[in-house]
Amino acid sequence: MKKLTEQEIVETVNEIFGEVFELNAARLTPDAKLFDDLGLDSLDAVDLVANLQDRFNVMLRNDERVRAVRTLADVYALVNNLQNELENEQATTAP
Amino acid sequence: MKTFLLNLWFFTAFTVCGLCILPVFLGITLIDWLVLPRCAAERRLRLRIHRFGRFVIWLLRPIAPVVREGPGWAVSQTSSCVYVSNHRSFSDPWLISQLPRGAIVQIVNQWPFRIPVLGIVARLAGYIDIKGMTLESFLETGTRLLLEDRAMLVSFPEGSRSPTGKPKAFHGEIFRLIKQTGVPVFPLVFAGNSRTPMKGSLVLHPSVIRMRLLTPITEAEYRGWTAFKLKETVRDRIRLASDDMEGTVCA
């Protein structure tokens, strides 16, 4: 999978929020808190993780860092980090 | 002084009446459980809780009369439905008795089940302990209650009282159940009872309690929505009504 730029990650994550939670784009600011500002609960978080996994082809379900996510900016950063880790992993295992 | 005397009146009347009614209440409940199928016994107990709640609210009238308002009261609801409410006070579950139909199942956290006597009665009435079950078993139990037992459910999806009076984020389980069963949902808004009593206190401060029942959202309206959108729509309508009620004086 092609590595996405930070801007592409932001757009794709926002797209997921728009599709899965039908949230207006105006509410999707980086400092928006997922639970307090956007109204997500633990069940919605499970849906979010599943959609992030599908869309970015990363594994999040057992990742402890998910628990530390509070804002939309945290989601962007987490996906970006996971993508970088995946790229490094592929680079080291490549022949 | 007036508050003290009114509280003295209420708690004396509540205790005396409660002690008189309780043996009869528990006796009938025991007989029902011995001779009736479980669902019928639960239903009859819910109706008795409803009547007892109405009596308690009647006792409360000198301190905090209840005003019912909003278009939802005029809707004749004969089949099962869900009431979703903001959570302002310990008195909220008692105020549920003002709703028109009696066989109501409240969806609660674990702590009400730990209240002496009331906790046992709630358990026997089949009230749902949302924290004590998985999402799957909640959906299964809720579906049975709504579609087979034709019960009314009441949910306080904030989980606990909002310290600011503004509705907190809602938990989503009840909205998944509503989507799954297709029943109408009535947003119910309490105002004026946040000090009747205040959190951590039993003192009832005089006030007018307002219950606004909004127009139900039916399946025809929410069919194409996600459970999240339904949750946010109900929360928005409750928030707007709550803001309006807190900002206006009851006529």
Coordinates of C-alpha atoms in Angstrom, one line a residue:
Chain A
M1 CA 0.0 0.0 0.0
K2 CA 1.3 3.4 -1.0
K3 CA 2.4 5.6 2.0
L4 CA 0.0 8.4 2.6
T5 CA 1.0 11.9 3.4
E6 CA -0.1 13.5 6.6
Q7 CA -2.7 15.5 4.7
E8 CA -4.0 12.4 3.1
I9 CA -4.3 10.7 6.5
V10 CA -6.3 13.7 7.8
E11 CA -8.6 13.6 4.9
T12 CA -9.1 9.8 5.1
V13 CA -9.7 9.8 8.8
N14 CA -12.2 12.7 8.4
E15 CA -13.9 10.8 5.6
I16 CA -14.3 7.8 8.0
F17 CA -15.9 10.1 10.6
G18 CA -18.2 11.5 8.0
E19 CA -19.3 8.1 6.7
V20 CA -19.5 6.1 9.9
F21 CA -20.8 8.7 12.3
E22 CA -22.3 11.1 9.8
L23 CA -20.5 14.0 11.5
N24 CA -20.4 17.4 9.8
A25 CA -17.0 18.3 8.5
A26 CA -17.1 21.6 10.4
R27 CA -16.9 19.6 13.7
L28 CA -13.9 17.7 12.7
T29 CA -11.2 20.0 14.0
P30 CA -7.9 18.4 15.2
D31 CA -8.5 19.4 18.8
A32 CA -12.0 18.0 18.9
K33 CA -12.2 15.4 21.8
L34 CA -13.7 12.2 20.5
F35 CA -15.9 11.5 23.6
D36 CA -16.8 15.0 24.9
D37 CA -17.0 17.0 21.6
L38 CA -17.9 14.5 19.0
G39 CA -20.1 12.3 21.2
L40 CA -18.4 8.9 20.6
D41 CA -18.7 6.2 23.3
S42 CA -16.8 3.0 23.8
L43 CA -19.0 1.1 21.2
D44 CA -18.4 3.8 18.6
A45 CA -14.6 3.6 19.4
V46 CA -14.8 -0.1 18.4
D47 CA -16.4 0.8 15.1
L48 CA -13.8 3.5 14.6
V49 CA -10.9 1.1 15.2
A50 CA -12.4 -1.5 12.8
N51 CA -12.8 1.2 10.1
L52 CA -9.3 2.6 10.6
Q53 CA -7.9 -1.0 10.3
D54 CA -9.8 -1.6 7.1
R55 CA -9.0 1.7 5.5
F56 CA -5.3 2.0 6.4
N57 CA -4.5 -1.7 6.5
V58 CA -3.0 -1.5 10.0
M59 CA -3.6 -3.5 13.2
L60 CA -5.0 -1.5 16.0
R61 CA -7.2 -3.8 18.0
N62 CA -4.6 -4.9 20.6
D63 CA -2.5 -1.7 20.4
E64 CA -2.2 -0.2 23.8
R65 CA -1.7 3.3 22.3
V66 CA -5.4 3.3 21.2
R67 CA -6.3 3.9 24.9
A68 CA -4.3 7.1 25.0
V69 CA -6.2 8.6 22.1
R70 CA -8.3 11.6 23.1
T71 CA -8.6 14.0 20.2
L72 CA -8.9 13.8 16.4
A73 CA -5.2 14.9 16.2
D74 CA -4.3 11.9 18.3
V75 CA -6.0 9.6 15.7
Y76 CA -4.1 11.3 12.9
A77 CA -0.8 10.9 14.8
L78 CA -1.5 7.3 15.7
V79 CA -2.2 6.3 12.1
N80 CA 0.9 8.2 10.9
N81 CA 3.1 6.4 13.4
L82 CA 1.6 3.0 12.5
Q83 CA 2.2 3.7 8.9
N84 CA 5.8 4.7 9.5
E85 CA 6.4 1.6 11.6
L86 CA 5.0 -0.6 8.9
E87 CA 7.2 1.0 6.3
N88 CA 10.3 0.5 8.5
E89 CA 9.4 -3.1 9.1
Q90 CA 9.0 -3.7 5.4
A91 CA 12.3 -2.0 4.7
T92 CA 14.2 -4.2 7.2
T93 CA 12.6 -7.4 6.0
A94 CA 13.1 -6.6 2.3
P95 CA 15.9 -8.7 0.6
Chain B
M1 CA -37.3 26.8 58.1
K2 CA -40.0 26.2 55.5
T3 CA -37.7 23.8 53.7
F4 CA -37.0 22.0 56.9
L5 CA -40.7 21.6 57.7
L6 CA -41.6 20.5 54.2
N7 CA -38.8 17.9 54.3
L8 CA -39.9 16.7 57.7
W9 CA -43.5 16.3 56.3
F10 CA -42.3 14.4 53.2
F11 CA -39.9 12.0 54.9
T12 CA -42.3 11.3 57.8
A13 CA -45.1 10.6 55.3
F14 CA -42.9 8.6 53.1
T15 CA -41.6 6.5 55.9
V16 CA -45.0 5.9 57.5
C17 CA -46.7 5.1 54.3
G18 CA -43.8 3.0 53.0
L19 CA -43.8 0.9 56.2
C20 CA -47.6 0.4 55.8
I21 CA -47.5 -0.4 52.1
L22 CA -44.3 -2.5 52.0
P23 CA -45.6 -5.7 53.6
V24 CA -48.7 -5.7 51.3
F25 CA -46.5 -4.8 48.3
L26 CA -44.0 -7.6 49.1
G27 CA -46.8 -10.1 50.0
I28 CA -48.5 -9.6 46.6
T29 CA -45.2 -9.8 44.9
L30 CA -44.4 -13.1 46.6
I31 CA -47.8 -14.6 45.7
D32 CA -47.4 -13.5 42.1
W33 CA -44.0 -15.1 41.8
L34 CA -45.5 -18.4 43.2
V35 CA -48.5 -18.6 41.0
L36 CA -47.8 -16.6 37.8
P37 CA -45.3 -17.1 35.0
R38 CA -42.2 -15.0 35.4
C39 CA -43.0 -12.4 32.7
A40 CA -46.5 -11.9 34.1
A41 CA -45.2 -11.5 37.7
E42 CA -42.6 -9.0 36.5
R43 CA -45.2 -7.0 34.6
R44 CA -47.5 -6.8 37.6
L45 CA -44.7 -5.7 39.8
R46 CA -43.7 -3.0 37.3
L47 CA -47.3 -1.7 37.4
R48 CA -47.2 -1.7 41.2
I49 CA -43.9 0.2 41.2
H50 CA -45.5 2.7 38.8
R51 CA -48.4 3.3 41.1
F52 CA -46.2 3.6 44.1
G53 CA -44.0 6.1 42.2
R54 CA -47.1 8.2 41.5
F55 CA -48.0 8.1 45.1
V56 CA -44.5 9.3 46.1
I57 CA -44.7 12.1 43.6
W58 CA -48.1 13.0 45.0
L59 CA -46.5 13.2 48.4
L60 CA -43.8 15.5 47.0
R61 CA -46.3 18.0 45.6
P62 CA -46.1 20.5 48.5
I63 CA -42.3 20.8 47.9
A64 CA -42.0 20.2 44.2
P65 CA -45.1 20.0 42.1
V66 CA -44.6 18.4 38.7
V67 CA -45.6 20.2 35.5
R68 CA -46.0 18.0 32.3
E69 CA -45.5 19.8 29.0
G70 CA -44.6 19.1 25.4
P71 CA -46.2 17.5 22.4
G72 CA -45.3 13.9 23.4
W73 CA -48.0 13.6 26.0
A74 CA -50.7 13.9 23.4
V75 CA -49.3 11.0 21.4
S76 CA -51.3 7.9 22.1
Q77 CA -48.6 5.2 22.3
T78 CA -50.2 1.7 22.6
S79 CA -47.2 -0.4 21.6
S80 CA -43.7 -0.7 23.0
C81 CA -41.4 2.3 22.9
V82 CA -38.3 3.7 24.5
Y83 CA -38.1 6.9 26.6
V84 CA -34.6 8.5 26.6
S85 CA -34.1 11.1 29.3
N86 CA -31.5 13.5 30.6
H87 CA -30.4 12.7 34.2
R88 CA -30.7 15.6 36.7
S89 CA -31.5 14.1 40.1
F90 CA -32.1 11.1 42.3
S91 CA -35.8 11.9 41.8
D92 CA -35.7 11.2 38.0
P93 CA -36.5 7.4 38.4
W94 CA -39.5 8.3 40.6
L95 CA -40.7 10.9 38.1
I96 CA -40.9 8.2 35.5
S97 CA -44.2 7.2 37.2
Q98 CA -45.8 10.3 35.5
L99 CA -45.5 8.6 32.1
P100 CA -48.8 7.4 30.8
R101 CA -48.2 3.7 30.7
G102 CA -47.1 1.6 33.6
A103 CA -45.2 -1.6 32.7
I104 CA -41.9 0.3 32.5
V105 CA -38.5 -1.3 32.6
Q106 CA -35.7 1.1 33.7
I107 CA -32.2 0.6 32.3
V108 CA -29.9 1.5 35.2
N109 CA -26.3 1.3 36.4
Q110 CA -25.3 -1.2 39.0
W111 CA -25.7 1.1 42.0
P112 CA -29.5 1.2 42.2
F113 CA -29.5 -2.5 42.7
R114 CA -27.5 -2.0 45.8
I115 CA -30.1 0.2 47.5
P116 CA -31.8 -1.7 50.4
V117 CA -35.3 -3.0 49.5
L118 CA -35.5 -0.9 46.3
G119 CA -32.6 -2.8 44.8
I120 CA -34.3 -6.2 45.4
V121 CA -37.6 -4.9 44.0
A122 CA -35.9 -3.5 40.9
R123 CA -34.2 -6.8 40.3
L124 CA -37.5 -8.7 40.7
A125 CA -39.2 -6.3 38.3
G126 CA -36.6 -7.2 35.6
Y127 CA -34.9 -3.8 35.5
I128 CA -31.8 -4.0 33.3
D129 CA -28.3 -3.6 34.8
I130 CA -26.6 -2.2 31.8
K131 CA -23.1 -2.4 33.4
G132 CA -23.6 -6.0 34.3
M133 CA -24.1 -7.4 30.8
T134 CA -22.5 -7.6 27.5
L135 CA -23.8 -5.7 24.5
E136 CA -25.1 -8.9 23.0
S137 CA -27.1 -9.9 26.1
F138 CA -28.4 -6.4 26.5
L139 CA -29.7 -6.4 22.9
E140 CA -31.2 -9.9 23.4
T141 CA -32.9 -8.9 26.6
G142 CA -34.1 -5.6 25.3
T143 CA -35.4 -7.1 22.1
R144 CA -37.4 -9.7 24.1
L145 CA -38.9 -7.0 26.3
L146 CA -39.8 -4.7 23.5
L147 CA -41.1 -7.1 20.9
E148 CA -42.4 -10.0 22.9
D149 CA -43.4 -8.5 26.3
R150 CA -44.4 -5.2 24.7
A151 CA -42.7 -3.3 27.5
M152 CA -41.7 0.3 27.7
L153 CA -38.0 1.0 28.4
V154 CA -36.6 4.1 30.1
S155 CA -32.9 4.9 29.6
F156 CA -30.7 7.6 31.1
P157 CA -27.8 7.3 28.5
E158 CA -25.6 9.9 30.3
G159 CA -25.0 7.2 32.9
S160 CA -24.6 9.6 35.8
R161 CA -25.8 13.1 36.6
S162 CA -24.3 16.0 34.7
P163 CA -22.5 18.3 37.0
T164 CA -23.2 21.3 34.8
G165 CA -26.8 20.6 33.9
K166 CA -25.8 20.3 30.2
P167 CA -26.4 16.7 28.9
K168 CA -23.1 14.7 28.9
A169 CA -22.1 12.4 26.0
F170 CA -24.6 9.6 25.6
H171 CA -23.8 5.9 25.8
G172 CA -24.9 4.2 22.6
E173 CA -26.3 0.7 23.6
I174 CA -29.9 1.9 23.8
F175 CA -29.8 3.4 20.4
R176 CA -28.5 0.2 18.9
L177 CA -31.4 -1.6 20.5
I178 CA -33.9 1.0 19.1
K179 CA -32.4 0.6 15.6
Q180 CA -32.6 -3.2 15.9
T181 CA -36.2 -3.3 17.1
G182 CA -37.6 -0.3 15.1
V183 CA -39.6 1.1 18.1
P184 CA -40.3 4.8 18.5
V185 CA -38.1 6.8 20.8
F186 CA -39.5 9.6 23.0
P187 CA -36.9 12.2 24.2
L188 CA -37.9 13.1 27.8
V189 CA -36.4 16.2 29.4
F190 CA -36.3 17.0 33.2
A191 CA -35.7 20.5 34.5
G192 CA -36.1 22.1 37.9
N193 CA -35.2 19.1 40.0
S194 CA -31.4 19.3 40.1
R195 CA -31.8 20.4 43.8
T196 CA -34.6 17.9 44.6
P197 CA -32.3 16.5 46.0
M198 CA -28.8 17.7 45.1
K199 CA -26.1 15.1 44.5
G200 CA -24.8 13.8 47.8
S201 CA -27.7 15.2 49.8
L202 CA -31.2 14.1 50.8
V203 CA -32.6 17.6 51.4
L204 CA -35.4 18.4 49.0
H205 CA -35.3 22.1 47.9
P206 CA -38.7 23.6 46.9
S207 CA -39.0 24.0 43.1
V208 CA -41.3 23.3 40.2
I209 CA -40.3 20.2 38.4
R210 CA -40.9 20.2 34.7
M211 CA -41.1 17.1 32.5
R212 CA -41.1 17.8 28.8
L213 CA -42.0 14.9 26.5
L214 CA -40.9 15.6 23.0
T215 CA -42.4 14.3 19.7
P216 CA -41.3 10.7 19.2
I217 CA -38.8 9.8 16.5
T218 CA -40.3 6.9 14.6
E219 CA -38.6 4.3 12.5
A220 CA -39.8 6.0 9.4
E221 CA -37.6 8.9 10.4
Y222 CA -34.5 7.1 11.6
R223 CA -34.5 4.1 9.2
G224 CA -31.6 5.4 7.1
W225 CA -29.6 6.7 10.1
T226 CA -26.7 5.0 11.9
A227 CA -27.2 4.4 15.6
F228 CA -24.7 7.1 16.2
K229 CA -26.8 9.7 14.3
L230 CA -29.9 8.6 16.2
K231 CA -28.0 9.1 19.5
E232 CA -26.8 12.5 18.5
T233 CA -30.2 13.6 17.2
V234 CA -31.9 12.6 20.5
R235 CA -29.1 14.3 22.5
D236 CA -29.4 17.5 20.5
R237 CA -33.2 17.6 20.9
I238 CA -32.8 17.0 24.7
R239 CA -30.1 19.6 24.9
L240 CA -32.1 22.3 23.1
A241 CA -35.2 21.6 25.2
S242 CA -33.1 21.6 28.4
D243 CA -31.6 24.9 27.5
D244 CA -35.0 26.3 26.7
M245 CA -36.5 25.0 30.0
E246 CA -33.6 26.3 32.1
G247 CA -33.8 29.7 30.5
T248 CA -37.5 30.2 30.9
V249 CA -39.9 30.5 33.8
C250 CA -42.7 28.0 34.0
A251 CA -46.1 29.7 33.6

